[in-house]
Amino acid sequence: MSVREEKKQKTKQAILDAAIALFSTNGFENTSIEELAKSAGVGKGTVYGYFQTKKEILYAFCEYELEQIHKELANRADPDAPILEQVLTIYMTEFNHVTQNKEFGRIFMRQTVFPNESDRQDHLEIEDKYFQLLFPILQKAQDRGELRRNIELLHITGHFYGLYILIMSSWYTGRIPTEEVSSALELIFQQALEGLQPHPD
Amino acid sequence: MSVREEKKQKTKQAILDAAIALFSTNGFENTSIEELAKSAGVGKGTVYGYFQTKKEILYAFCEYELEQIHKELANRADPDAPILEQVLTIYMTEFNHVTQNKEFGRIFMRQTVFPNESDRQDHLEIEDKYFQLLFPILQKAQDRGELRRNIELLHITGHFYGLYILIMSSWYTGRIPTEEVSSALELIFQQALEGLQPHPD
DNA sequence: CTTAATTTTCGACTATGGTCGACTTCTAAG
DNA sequence: CTTAGAAGTCGACCATAGTCGAAAATTAAG
């Protein structure tokens, strides 16, 4: 690697490290770019050379977290466990990361679930990663007869995802305390599997 | 009403009218408070006498819209129609309002689904209005045997709400075009009623 | 009507996200 | 080694959200 590239990487990392430290301590809105730049040992303009907006610094961190989550899941996954268990593991792994930094999580979710026109592309990429993770799991469950065959995988994925967003929302609004998230998620996923209407018997 | 109170109300309305006009034409972010104040024929400080932040002006509009929606629903509602039809009507009514101003809708959804600590209270009030709207409808459906009796109404409400958020998200990200929202919503609600797993038969 | 107290209005001011273009450092061709 | 030009750095500067206290308008008591 050339001297230039090496420096670049170091600078970017310094900015990110400073950002994580400052955002975590003082919150996103209470950290000014000037402060952040000073802490990273660079000028304000340099920060904007690496990130187009203040929020983008946050996303860089979130994406890194997301990668960690995906790696963690690759280890944990048991493709033959009941579908409920697997889906729960996936979303609880994500949730556990979010609890470690509520502020990052909120801004990330807001942006991901209701993106600006300009951020659509990033959003779609992130969602695709999810689908790639979930599809084979759901496929197998469908093959085992745990899921109906006449529903598209995309719709099943969406169904679980929608309910996960709901639970996260309930957590962010304080309706569900941290320790109850797991059981709430399990309950509503179970409900989704069984259906809301009585079974014809 | 005293002269003072009358003036106050007029001023507030003038600010709101100007805001709706400008936000709709130029978007929320492209409208400065100074511009808005000028358009409303008041000083900048006066705007902040009526609204604490720029976003609060938006919420005032959103709350007004929400009231309109609730009024509209009160007329439309047919408490004896199938539950799927009723729930669809409710969410499609809301969606139709949102399409009339995408920008308001996004910010409103972001704030409602993932609120700041400081806005929690407002959020809960808005959600309560929903529950009050949905509860009697679900109750009746449960009585008619259209919904399982061993699920709490709150969970059923949440389930539908989570799926609505999902569809809205898909719309905001461009995954679902406007004209397909209705059928997508119907499909996923149907799926929720029937359950994702095969029926034991 | 006068006047003191209260409420409302206003725009200069502050703080900060983001831009700009001058300056510095690195690269690579000759 | 030189040197032209590319890549990266920087902080003064700009625009705008939000604050503040002085000025104006309204009220109510005498």
Tab-separated table of C-alpha atoms (C1' of nucleotides) in Angstrom:
chain	number	residue	atom	x	y	z
A	1	MET	CA	0.000	0.000	0.000
A	2	SER	CA	1.262	3.439	-0.901
A	3	VAL	CA	2.043	6.015	1.763
A	4	ARG	CA	-0.979	7.974	0.639
A	5	GLU	CA	-3.455	5.143	0.966
A	6	GLU	CA	-2.094	4.197	4.349
A	7	LYS	CA	-2.502	7.724	5.640
A	8	LYS	CA	-6.004	7.905	4.243
A	9	GLN	CA	-7.079	4.773	6.015
A	10	LYS	CA	-5.557	5.921	9.270
A	11	THR	CA	-7.265	9.294	9.042
A	12	LYS	CA	-10.629	7.753	8.288
A	13	GLN	CA	-10.274	5.363	11.200
A	14	ALA	CA	-9.236	8.195	13.490
A	15	ILE	CA	-12.362	10.117	12.549
A	16	LEU	CA	-14.553	7.061	13.082
A	17	ASP	CA	-12.960	6.232	16.426
A	18	ALA	CA	-13.380	9.788	17.624
A	19	ALA	CA	-16.961	9.780	16.406
A	20	ILE	CA	-17.863	6.579	18.219
A	21	ALA	CA	-16.286	7.848	21.408
A	22	LEU	CA	-17.897	11.287	21.285
A	23	PHE	CA	-21.322	10.185	20.044
A	24	SER	CA	-21.469	7.520	22.721
A	25	THR	CA	-20.462	9.930	25.482
A	26	ASN	CA	-22.293	13.090	24.480
A	27	GLY	CA	-24.854	11.862	21.965
A	28	PHE	CA	-25.078	12.552	18.261
A	29	GLU	CA	-26.706	15.953	18.415
A	30	ASN	CA	-24.483	17.267	21.177
A	31	THR	CA	-21.314	16.587	19.227
A	32	SER	CA	-20.249	19.259	16.762
A	33	ILE	CA	-18.201	18.421	13.713
A	34	GLU	CA	-15.584	20.926	14.801
A	35	GLU	CA	-15.255	19.157	18.139
A	36	LEU	CA	-15.095	15.811	16.395
A	37	ALA	CA	-12.463	17.038	13.944
A	38	LYS	CA	-10.350	18.420	16.774
A	39	SER	CA	-10.638	15.159	18.687
A	40	ALA	CA	-9.572	13.196	15.610
A	41	GLY	CA	-6.663	15.591	15.093
A	42	VAL	CA	-7.772	16.850	11.682
A	43	GLY	CA	-9.452	19.929	10.232
A	44	LYS	CA	-13.167	20.278	9.748
A	45	GLY	CA	-12.884	20.149	5.976
A	46	THR	CA	-11.036	16.854	6.185
A	47	VAL	CA	-13.967	15.236	7.935
A	48	TYR	CA	-16.145	16.263	5.030
A	49	GLY	CA	-13.592	14.818	2.662
A	50	TYR	CA	-14.344	11.385	4.094
A	51	PHE	CA	-18.035	11.723	4.888
A	52	GLN	CA	-20.543	13.796	3.006
A	53	THR	CA	-22.765	14.566	5.974
A	54	LYS	CA	-22.727	14.228	9.720
A	55	LYS	CA	-25.225	11.399	9.554
A	56	GLU	CA	-23.061	9.480	7.146
A	57	ILE	CA	-20.486	9.118	9.917
A	58	LEU	CA	-23.164	7.420	11.934
A	59	TYR	CA	-24.081	5.084	9.109
A	60	ALA	CA	-20.478	4.042	8.673
A	61	PHE	CA	-20.557	2.879	12.254
A	62	CYS	CA	-23.918	1.200	11.813
A	63	GLU	CA	-22.766	-0.677	8.767
A	64	TYR	CA	-19.777	-1.923	10.651
A	65	GLU	CA	-22.073	-3.113	13.428
A	66	LEU	CA	-24.290	-4.800	10.882
A	67	GLU	CA	-21.340	-6.722	9.507
A	68	GLN	CA	-20.464	-7.845	13.012
A	69	ILE	CA	-24.002	-9.057	13.489
A	70	HIS	CA	-23.929	-11.005	10.262
A	71	LYS	CA	-20.639	-12.622	11.193
A	72	GLU	CA	-21.962	-13.494	14.620
A	73	LEU	CA	-24.997	-15.095	13.039
A	74	ALA	CA	-22.959	-17.143	10.604
A	75	ASN	CA	-21.447	-18.875	13.618
A	76	ARG	CA	-24.580	-19.309	15.666
A	77	ALA	CA	-26.908	-20.474	12.949
A	78	ASP	CA	-28.433	-23.912	13.249
A	79	PRO	CA	-30.230	-24.473	9.943
A	80	ASP	CA	-32.201	-27.422	11.290
A	81	ALA	CA	-33.624	-25.781	14.389
A	82	PRO	CA	-37.339	-24.890	14.389
A	83	ILE	CA	-38.027	-21.789	12.314
A	84	LEU	CA	-39.305	-19.813	15.297
A	85	GLU	CA	-36.085	-20.404	17.156
A	86	GLN	CA	-33.934	-19.392	14.205
A	87	VAL	CA	-35.808	-16.216	13.414
A	88	LEU	CA	-35.777	-15.269	17.083
A	89	THR	CA	-32.025	-15.787	17.255
A	90	ILE	CA	-31.500	-13.538	14.263
A	91	TYR	CA	-33.554	-10.653	15.532
A	92	MET	CA	-32.409	-10.942	19.132
A	93	THR	CA	-28.799	-10.872	17.980
A	94	GLU	CA	-29.540	-7.640	16.188
A	95	PHE	CA	-31.442	-6.270	19.135
A	96	ASN	CA	-28.602	-7.032	21.527
A	97	HIS	CA	-26.310	-4.946	19.387
A	98	VAL	CA	-28.802	-2.119	19.283
A	99	THR	CA	-29.118	-2.026	23.073
A	100	GLN	CA	-25.420	-1.365	23.256
A	101	ASN	CA	-26.055	1.959	21.595
A	102	LYS	CA	-29.638	3.061	21.546
A	103	GLU	CA	-28.874	6.361	19.870
A	104	PHE	CA	-27.105	4.796	16.884
A	105	GLY	CA	-29.858	2.268	16.618
A	106	ARG	CA	-32.669	4.770	16.510
A	107	ILE	CA	-31.156	6.937	13.833
A	108	PHE	CA	-30.240	3.856	11.840
A	109	MET	CA	-33.739	2.393	12.048
A	110	ARG	CA	-35.366	5.690	11.161
A	111	GLN	CA	-33.205	6.046	8.152
A	112	THR	CA	-33.537	2.433	7.082
A	113	VAL	CA	-37.267	2.115	7.497
A	114	PHE	CA	-38.224	5.568	6.216
A	115	PRO	CA	-35.345	6.761	4.042
A	116	ASN	CA	-35.048	10.060	2.145
A	117	GLU	CA	-35.164	9.849	-1.585
A	118	SER	CA	-31.413	10.314	-1.658
A	119	ASP	CA	-30.642	7.443	0.697
A	120	ARG	CA	-32.825	4.851	-0.974
A	121	GLN	CA	-29.926	3.017	-2.563
A	122	ASP	CA	-28.091	2.352	0.689
A	123	HIS	CA	-31.300	1.149	2.213
A	124	LEU	CA	-31.950	-1.391	-0.501
A	125	GLU	CA	-28.454	-2.806	-0.159
A	126	ILE	CA	-28.890	-3.293	3.559
A	127	GLU	CA	-32.232	-5.006	3.092
A	128	ASP	CA	-30.817	-7.288	0.449
A	129	LYS	CA	-28.265	-8.528	2.941
A	130	TYR	CA	-31.120	-9.451	5.246
A	131	PHE	CA	-32.946	-11.299	2.561
A	132	GLN	CA	-29.851	-13.246	1.629
A	133	LEU	CA	-29.513	-14.226	5.258
A	134	LEU	CA	-33.135	-15.225	5.744
A	135	PHE	CA	-34.006	-16.825	2.428
A	136	PRO	CA	-32.114	-20.095	2.784
A	137	ILE	CA	-33.373	-20.479	6.341
A	138	LEU	CA	-36.980	-19.981	5.316
A	139	GLN	CA	-36.489	-22.167	2.260
A	140	LYS	CA	-35.363	-25.039	4.426
A	141	ALA	CA	-38.239	-24.526	6.830
A	142	GLN	CA	-40.628	-24.534	3.922
A	143	ASP	CA	-39.061	-27.775	2.687
A	144	ARG	CA	-39.470	-29.302	6.143
A	145	GLY	CA	-43.154	-28.332	6.081
A	146	GLU	CA	-42.889	-25.777	8.878
A	147	LEU	CA	-44.067	-22.963	6.614
A	148	ARG	CA	-46.823	-22.876	4.053
A	149	ARG	CA	-45.614	-23.429	0.508
A	150	ASN	CA	-48.106	-21.129	-1.120
A	151	ILE	CA	-46.589	-17.955	0.335
A	152	GLU	CA	-43.623	-16.288	-1.331
A	153	LEU	CA	-40.472	-16.202	0.781
A	154	LEU	CA	-40.307	-12.437	0.303
A	155	HIS	CA	-43.666	-12.068	2.009
A	156	ILE	CA	-42.679	-14.260	4.918
A	157	THR	CA	-39.457	-12.309	5.364
A	158	GLY	CA	-41.419	-9.093	5.252
A	159	HIS	CA	-43.911	-10.373	7.748
A	160	PHE	CA	-41.239	-11.139	10.331
A	161	TYR	CA	-39.415	-7.921	9.592
A	162	GLY	CA	-42.558	-5.848	10.055
A	163	LEU	CA	-43.161	-7.416	13.433
A	164	TYR	CA	-39.550	-6.855	14.453
A	165	ILE	CA	-39.914	-3.163	13.605
A	166	LEU	CA	-43.059	-3.074	15.713
A	167	ILE	CA	-41.307	-4.520	18.728
A	168	MET	CA	-38.356	-2.172	18.287
A	169	SER	CA	-40.765	0.719	18.093
A	170	SER	CA	-42.445	-0.433	21.281
A	171	TRP	CA	-39.056	-0.607	22.929
A	172	TYR	CA	-38.014	2.848	21.764
A	173	THR	CA	-41.260	4.311	23.012
A	174	GLY	CA	-40.810	2.622	26.362
A	175	ARG	CA	-43.876	0.445	25.991
A	176	ILE	CA	-41.766	-2.714	26.328
A	177	PRO	CA	-38.814	-2.802	28.735
A	178	THR	CA	-35.543	-4.340	27.567
A	179	GLU	CA	-35.936	-7.567	29.501
A	180	GLU	CA	-39.298	-8.301	27.912
A	181	VAL	CA	-38.286	-7.780	24.286
A	182	SER	CA	-37.340	-11.408	23.803
A	183	SER	CA	-40.636	-12.810	25.030
A	184	ALA	CA	-42.669	-10.161	23.190
A	185	LEU	CA	-40.904	-11.024	19.969
A	186	GLU	CA	-41.467	-14.726	20.522
A	187	LEU	CA	-45.128	-14.182	21.281
A	188	ILE	CA	-45.836	-12.126	18.197
A	189	PHE	CA	-43.821	-14.397	15.905
A	190	GLN	CA	-45.734	-17.375	17.284
A	191	GLN	CA	-48.936	-15.485	16.600
A	192	ALA	CA	-47.792	-14.847	13.020
A	193	LEU	CA	-47.093	-18.521	12.486
A	194	GLU	CA	-50.398	-19.676	13.909
A	195	GLY	CA	-52.545	-16.925	12.413
A	196	LEU	CA	-54.927	-14.470	13.995
A	197	GLN	CA	-58.108	-16.201	12.971
A	198	PRO	CA	-59.312	-19.436	14.552
A	199	HIS	CA	-58.169	-22.588	12.789
A	200	PRO	CA	-60.894	-24.385	10.941
A	201	ASP	CA	-61.209	-27.744	12.725
B	1	MET	CA	-62.853	36.625	22.826
B	2	SER	CA	-60.493	39.475	23.618
B	3	VAL	CA	-58.649	41.291	20.870
B	4	ARG	CA	-55.452	39.698	22.075
B	5	GLU	CA	-56.680	36.111	21.874
B	6	GLU	CA	-58.193	36.692	18.464
B	7	LYS	CA	-54.957	38.045	17.104
B	8	LYS	CA	-53.049	35.153	18.571
B	9	GLN	CA	-55.218	32.603	16.877
B	10	LYS	CA	-55.033	34.426	13.571
B	11	THR	CA	-51.263	34.644	13.774
B	12	LYS	CA	-50.911	30.960	14.552
B	13	GLN	CA	-53.164	30.048	11.658
B	14	ALA	CA	-51.252	32.361	9.327
B	15	ILE	CA	-48.007	30.617	10.277
B	16	LEU	CA	-49.545	27.190	9.755
B	17	ASP	CA	-51.058	28.148	6.406
B	18	ALA	CA	-47.778	29.571	5.204
B	19	ALA	CA	-45.975	26.449	6.418
B	20	ILE	CA	-48.292	24.076	4.604
B	21	ALA	CA	-47.993	26.104	1.412
B	22	LEU	CA	-44.209	26.431	1.541
B	23	PHE	CA	-43.442	22.909	2.772
B	24	SER	CA	-45.678	21.467	0.101
B	25	THR	CA	-44.125	23.538	-2.667
B	26	ASN	CA	-40.464	23.570	-1.672
B	27	GLY	CA	-40.208	20.728	0.822
B	28	PHE	CA	-39.501	20.868	4.544
B	29	GLU	CA	-35.737	21.170	4.391
B	30	ASN	CA	-35.728	23.761	1.629
B	31	THR	CA	-37.911	26.146	3.598
B	32	SER	CA	-36.150	28.388	6.082
B	33	ILE	CA	-37.910	29.737	9.137
B	34	GLU	CA	-37.051	33.259	8.053
B	35	GLU	CA	-38.742	32.676	4.713
B	36	LEU	CA	-41.714	31.118	6.439
B	37	ALA	CA	-41.988	34.026	8.889
B	38	LYS	CA	-41.867	36.535	6.071
B	39	SER	CA	-44.524	34.640	4.142
B	40	ALA	CA	-46.757	34.574	7.213
B	41	GLY	CA	-46.144	38.298	7.727
B	42	VAL	CA	-44.487	37.975	11.141
B	43	GLY	CA	-40.985	38.099	12.588
B	44	LYS	CA	-38.798	35.063	13.079
B	45	GLY	CA	-39.045	35.247	16.843
B	46	THR	CA	-42.830	35.181	16.644
B	47	VAL	CA	-42.746	31.826	14.903
B	48	TYR	CA	-40.782	30.468	17.827
B	49	GLY	CA	-43.329	31.950	20.179
B	50	TYR	CA	-45.906	29.570	18.742
B	51	PHE	CA	-43.767	26.542	17.934
B	52	GLN	CA	-40.693	25.421	19.816
B	53	THR	CA	-38.922	23.877	16.843
B	54	LYS	CA	-39.239	23.733	13.096
B	55	LYS	CA	-40.401	20.139	13.272
B	56	GLU	CA	-43.146	21.043	15.686
B	57	ILE	CA	-44.760	23.070	12.922
B	58	LEU	CA	-44.864	19.893	10.905
B	59	TYR	CA	-46.404	17.915	13.744
B	60	ALA	CA	-49.131	20.493	14.161
B	61	PHE	CA	-50.082	19.854	10.583
B	62	CYS	CA	-49.817	16.086	11.006
B	63	GLU	CA	-52.081	16.116	14.025
B	64	TYR	CA	-54.629	18.078	12.086
B	65	GLU	CA	-54.435	15.520	9.280
B	66	LEU	CA	-54.820	12.715	11.785
B	67	GLU	CA	-57.969	14.273	13.114
B	68	GLN	CA	-59.318	14.502	9.595
B	69	ILE	CA	-58.576	10.833	9.095
B	70	HIS	CA	-60.361	9.868	12.264
B	71	LYS	CA	-63.384	11.915	11.293
B	72	GLU	CA	-63.420	10.359	7.856
B	73	LEU	CA	-63.296	6.912	9.380
B	74	ALA	CA	-66.138	7.582	11.745
B	75	ASN	CA	-68.338	8.041	8.692
B	76	ARG	CA	-67.069	5.156	6.649
B	77	ALA	CA	-66.915	2.519	9.330
B	78	ASP	CA	-69.141	-0.528	8.972
B	79	PRO	CA	-68.754	-2.438	12.241
B	80	ASP	CA	-70.305	-5.592	10.812
B	81	ALA	CA	-68.108	-5.939	7.720
B	82	PRO	CA	-65.464	-8.681	7.710
B	83	ILE	CA	-62.471	-7.766	9.851
B	84	LEU	CA	-60.078	-7.816	6.895
B	85	GLU	CA	-62.181	-5.282	5.052
B	86	GLN	CA	-62.464	-2.983	8.055
B	87	VAL	CA	-58.772	-3.007	8.885
B	88	LEU	CA	-57.934	-2.420	5.239
B	89	THR	CA	-60.275	0.547	5.111
B	90	ILE	CA	-58.641	2.079	8.156
B	91	TYR	CA	-55.083	1.801	6.908
B	92	MET	CA	-55.880	2.699	3.322
B	93	THR	CA	-57.656	5.827	4.519
B	94	GLU	CA	-54.509	6.801	6.364
B	95	PHE	CA	-52.332	5.910	3.423
B	96	ASN	CA	-54.398	8.011	1.048
B	97	HIS	CA	-53.795	10.999	3.269
B	98	VAL	CA	-50.098	10.279	3.391
B	99	THR	CA	-49.796	10.116	-0.388
B	100	GLN	CA	-51.142	13.639	-0.532
B	101	ASN	CA	-47.966	14.774	1.164
B	102	LYS	CA	-45.199	12.249	1.205
B	103	GLU	CA	-42.781	14.544	3.008
B	104	PHE	CA	-45.076	15.165	5.971
B	105	GLY	CA	-45.828	11.495	6.113
B	106	ARG	CA	-42.237	10.376	6.281
B	107	ILE	CA	-41.237	12.723	9.026
B	108	PHE	CA	-44.391	11.889	10.925
B	109	MET	CA	-43.820	8.135	10.631
B	110	ARG	CA	-40.174	8.426	11.607
B	111	GLN	CA	-41.056	10.405	14.636
B	112	THR	CA	-43.992	8.231	15.602
B	113	VAL	CA	-42.321	4.875	15.136
B	114	PHE	CA	-38.884	5.806	16.491
B	115	PRO	CA	-39.363	8.862	18.704
B	116	ASN	CA	-36.692	10.767	20.643
B	117	GLU	CA	-36.831	10.474	24.374
B	118	SER	CA	-38.327	13.941	24.500
B	119	ASP	CA	-41.205	13.194	22.129
B	120	ARG	CA	-42.328	9.962	23.740
B	121	GLN	CA	-45.388	11.476	25.344
B	122	ASP	CA	-46.849	12.804	22.087
B	123	HIS	CA	-46.236	9.463	20.489
B	124	LEU	CA	-48.116	7.545	23.115
B	125	GLU	CA	-51.098	9.852	22.826
B	126	ILE	CA	-51.281	9.320	19.084
B	127	GLU	CA	-51.059	5.567	19.468
B	128	ASP	CA	-53.764	5.560	22.091
B	129	LYS	CA	-56.115	7.200	19.620
B	130	TYR	CA	-55.451	4.322	17.256
B	131	PHE	CA	-56.126	1.739	19.872
B	132	GLN	CA	-59.379	3.410	20.805
B	133	LEU	CA	-60.342	3.266	17.164
B	134	LEU	CA	-59.365	-0.343	16.619
B	135	PHE	CA	-60.327	-1.988	19.886
B	136	PRO	CA	-64.111	-1.990	19.481
B	137	ILE	CA	-63.766	-3.210	15.902
B	138	LEU	CA	-61.528	-6.097	16.909
B	139	GLN	CA	-63.693	-6.843	19.909
B	140	LYS	CA	-66.722	-7.271	17.692
B	141	ALA	CA	-64.805	-9.449	15.274
B	142	GLN	CA	-63.646	-11.585	18.169
B	143	ASP	CA	-67.244	-11.881	19.338
B	144	ARG	CA	-68.307	-12.934	15.847
B	145	GLY	CA	-65.603	-15.613	15.904
B	146	GLU	CA	-63.502	-14.048	13.159
B	147	LEU	CA	-60.503	-13.682	15.444
B	148	ARG	CA	-59.047	-16.069	17.972
B	149	ARG	CA	-60.200	-15.382	21.523
B	150	ASN	CA	-56.957	-16.399	23.179
B	151	ILE	CA	-54.978	-13.438	21.825
B	152	GLU	CA	-55.054	-10.074	23.534
B	153	LEU	CA	-56.546	-7.267	21.461
B	154	LEU	CA	-53.383	-5.238	22.005
B	155	HIS	CA	-51.364	-7.916	20.279
B	156	ILE	CA	-53.721	-8.115	17.341
B	157	THR	CA	-53.641	-4.340	16.978
B	158	GLY	CA	-49.876	-4.400	17.130
B	159	HIS	CA	-49.685	-7.147	14.578
B	160	PHE	CA	-51.670	-5.191	12.004
B	161	TYR	CA	-49.839	-2.003	12.825
B	162	GLY	CA	-46.445	-3.657	12.368
B	163	LEU	CA	-47.465	-4.904	8.954
B	164	TYR	CA	-48.780	-1.485	7.994
B	165	ILE	CA	-45.425	0.037	8.906
B	166	LEU	CA	-43.736	-2.573	6.764
B	167	ILE	CA	-45.839	-1.727	3.736
B	168	MET	CA	-45.316	1.991	4.270
B	169	SER	CA	-41.606	1.374	4.494
B	170	SER	CA	-41.703	-0.606	1.260
B	171	TRP	CA	-43.561	2.260	-0.348
B	172	TYR	CA	-41.117	4.888	0.894
B	173	THR	CA	-38.205	2.847	-0.371
B	174	GLY	CA	-39.860	2.460	-3.745
B	175	ARG	CA	-40.191	-1.295	-3.453
B	176	ILE	CA	-43.970	-1.058	-3.817
B	177	PRO	CA	-45.511	1.495	-6.198
B	178	THR	CA	-48.493	3.516	-5.016
B	179	GLU	CA	-51.080	1.598	-7.000
B	180	GLU	CA	-50.010	-1.726	-5.481
B	181	VAL	CA	-50.116	-0.668	-1.831
B	182	SER	CA	-53.714	-1.697	-1.400
B	183	SER	CA	-53.236	-5.223	-2.702
B	184	ALA	CA	-49.951	-5.662	-0.836
B	185	LEU	CA	-51.629	-4.660	2.380
B	186	GLU	CA	-54.521	-6.993	1.753
B	187	LEU	CA	-52.203	-9.863	0.962
B	188	ILE	CA	-50.098	-9.491	4.070
B	189	PHE	CA	-53.112	-8.956	6.342
B	190	GLN	CA	-54.693	-12.081	4.885
B	191	GLN	CA	-51.454	-13.884	5.567
B	192	ALA	CA	-51.522	-12.666	9.174
B	193	LEU	CA	-55.060	-13.925	9.630
B	194	GLU	CA	-54.366	-17.341	8.150
B	195	GLY	CA	-50.931	-17.836	9.681
B	196	LEU	CA	-47.587	-18.586	8.118
B	197	GLN	CA	-47.485	-22.239	9.064
B	198	PRO	CA	-49.626	-24.873	7.395
B	199	HIS	CA	-52.939	-25.525	9.090
B	200	PRO	CA	-53.134	-28.853	10.863
B	201	ASP	CA	-55.847	-30.768	8.968
C	1	DC	C1'	-57.772	59.349	29.804
C	2	DT	C1'	-53.339	57.877	32.129
C	3	DT	C1'	-50.298	54.715	33.392
C	4	DA	C1'	-48.213	50.566	35.113
C	5	DA	C1'	-48.156	45.721	34.365
C	6	DT	C1'	-48.457	42.002	31.143
C	7	DT	C1'	-48.261	39.822	26.851
C	8	DT	C1'	-46.628	39.614	22.226
C	9	DT	C1'	-43.512	40.867	18.473
C	10	DC	C1'	-39.297	41.445	16.430
C	11	DG	C1'	-34.728	41.008	14.324
C	12	DA	C1'	-29.807	41.154	15.816
C	13	DC	C1'	-27.119	37.565	17.641
C	14	DT	C1'	-25.112	32.738	18.555
C	15	DA	C1'	-23.966	28.201	17.298
C	16	DT	C1'	-23.202	24.715	14.013
C	17	DG	C1'	-23.664	21.921	9.585
C	18	DG	C1'	-21.758	22.187	5.342
C	19	DT	C1'	-18.936	24.720	1.228
C	20	DC	C1'	-15.035	26.571	-0.965
C	21	DG	C1'	-10.764	27.355	-2.732
C	22	DA	C1'	-6.044	28.211	-1.279
C	23	DC	C1'	-2.340	25.465	0.560
C	24	DT	C1'	0.399	21.143	1.458
C	25	DT	C1'	1.858	16.520	0.524
C	26	DC	C1'	2.570	12.766	-2.436
C	27	DT	C1'	3.319	10.474	-7.037
C	28	DA	C1'	5.534	9.425	-11.142
C	29	DA	C1'	7.468	10.734	-15.708
C	30	DG	C1'	11.633	12.441	-17.678
D	1	DC	C1'	16.689	14.918	-8.571
D	2	DT	C1'	13.024	18.023	-10.716
D	3	DT	C1'	8.750	19.241	-11.434
D	4	DA	C1'	3.880	19.218	-12.961
D	5	DG	C1'	-0.165	17.759	-11.490
D	6	DA	C1'	-3.077	14.866	-8.588
D	7	DA	C1'	-4.729	13.908	-4.000
D	8	DG	C1'	-5.572	15.369	0.416
D	9	DT	C1'	-5.908	19.070	4.169
D	10	DC	C1'	-7.467	23.036	6.224
D	11	DG	C1'	-10.077	26.780	8.442
D	12	DA	C1'	-12.447	31.097	6.991
D	13	DC	C1'	-16.807	31.626	5.341
D	14	DC	C1'	-21.982	30.977	4.403
D	15	DA	C1'	-26.713	29.692	5.530
D	16	DT	C1'	-30.000	28.762	8.825
D	17	DA	C1'	-32.135	26.809	13.343
D	18	DG	C1'	-32.916	28.606	17.523
D	19	DT	C1'	-32.142	32.488	21.600
D	20	DC	C1'	-32.721	36.759	23.885
D	21	DG	C1'	-33.833	41.157	25.463
D	22	DA	C1'	-35.552	45.488	24.000
D	23	DA	C1'	-39.623	47.632	21.889
D	24	DA	C1'	-44.607	47.614	20.820
D	25	DA	C1'	-49.298	46.394	21.735
D	26	DT	C1'	-52.897	45.202	24.942
D	27	DT	C1'	-55.157	45.157	29.325
D	28	DA	C1'	-57.067	46.877	33.507
D	29	DA	C1'	-57.011	49.796	37.614
D	30	DG	C1'	-57.599	54.452	39.269
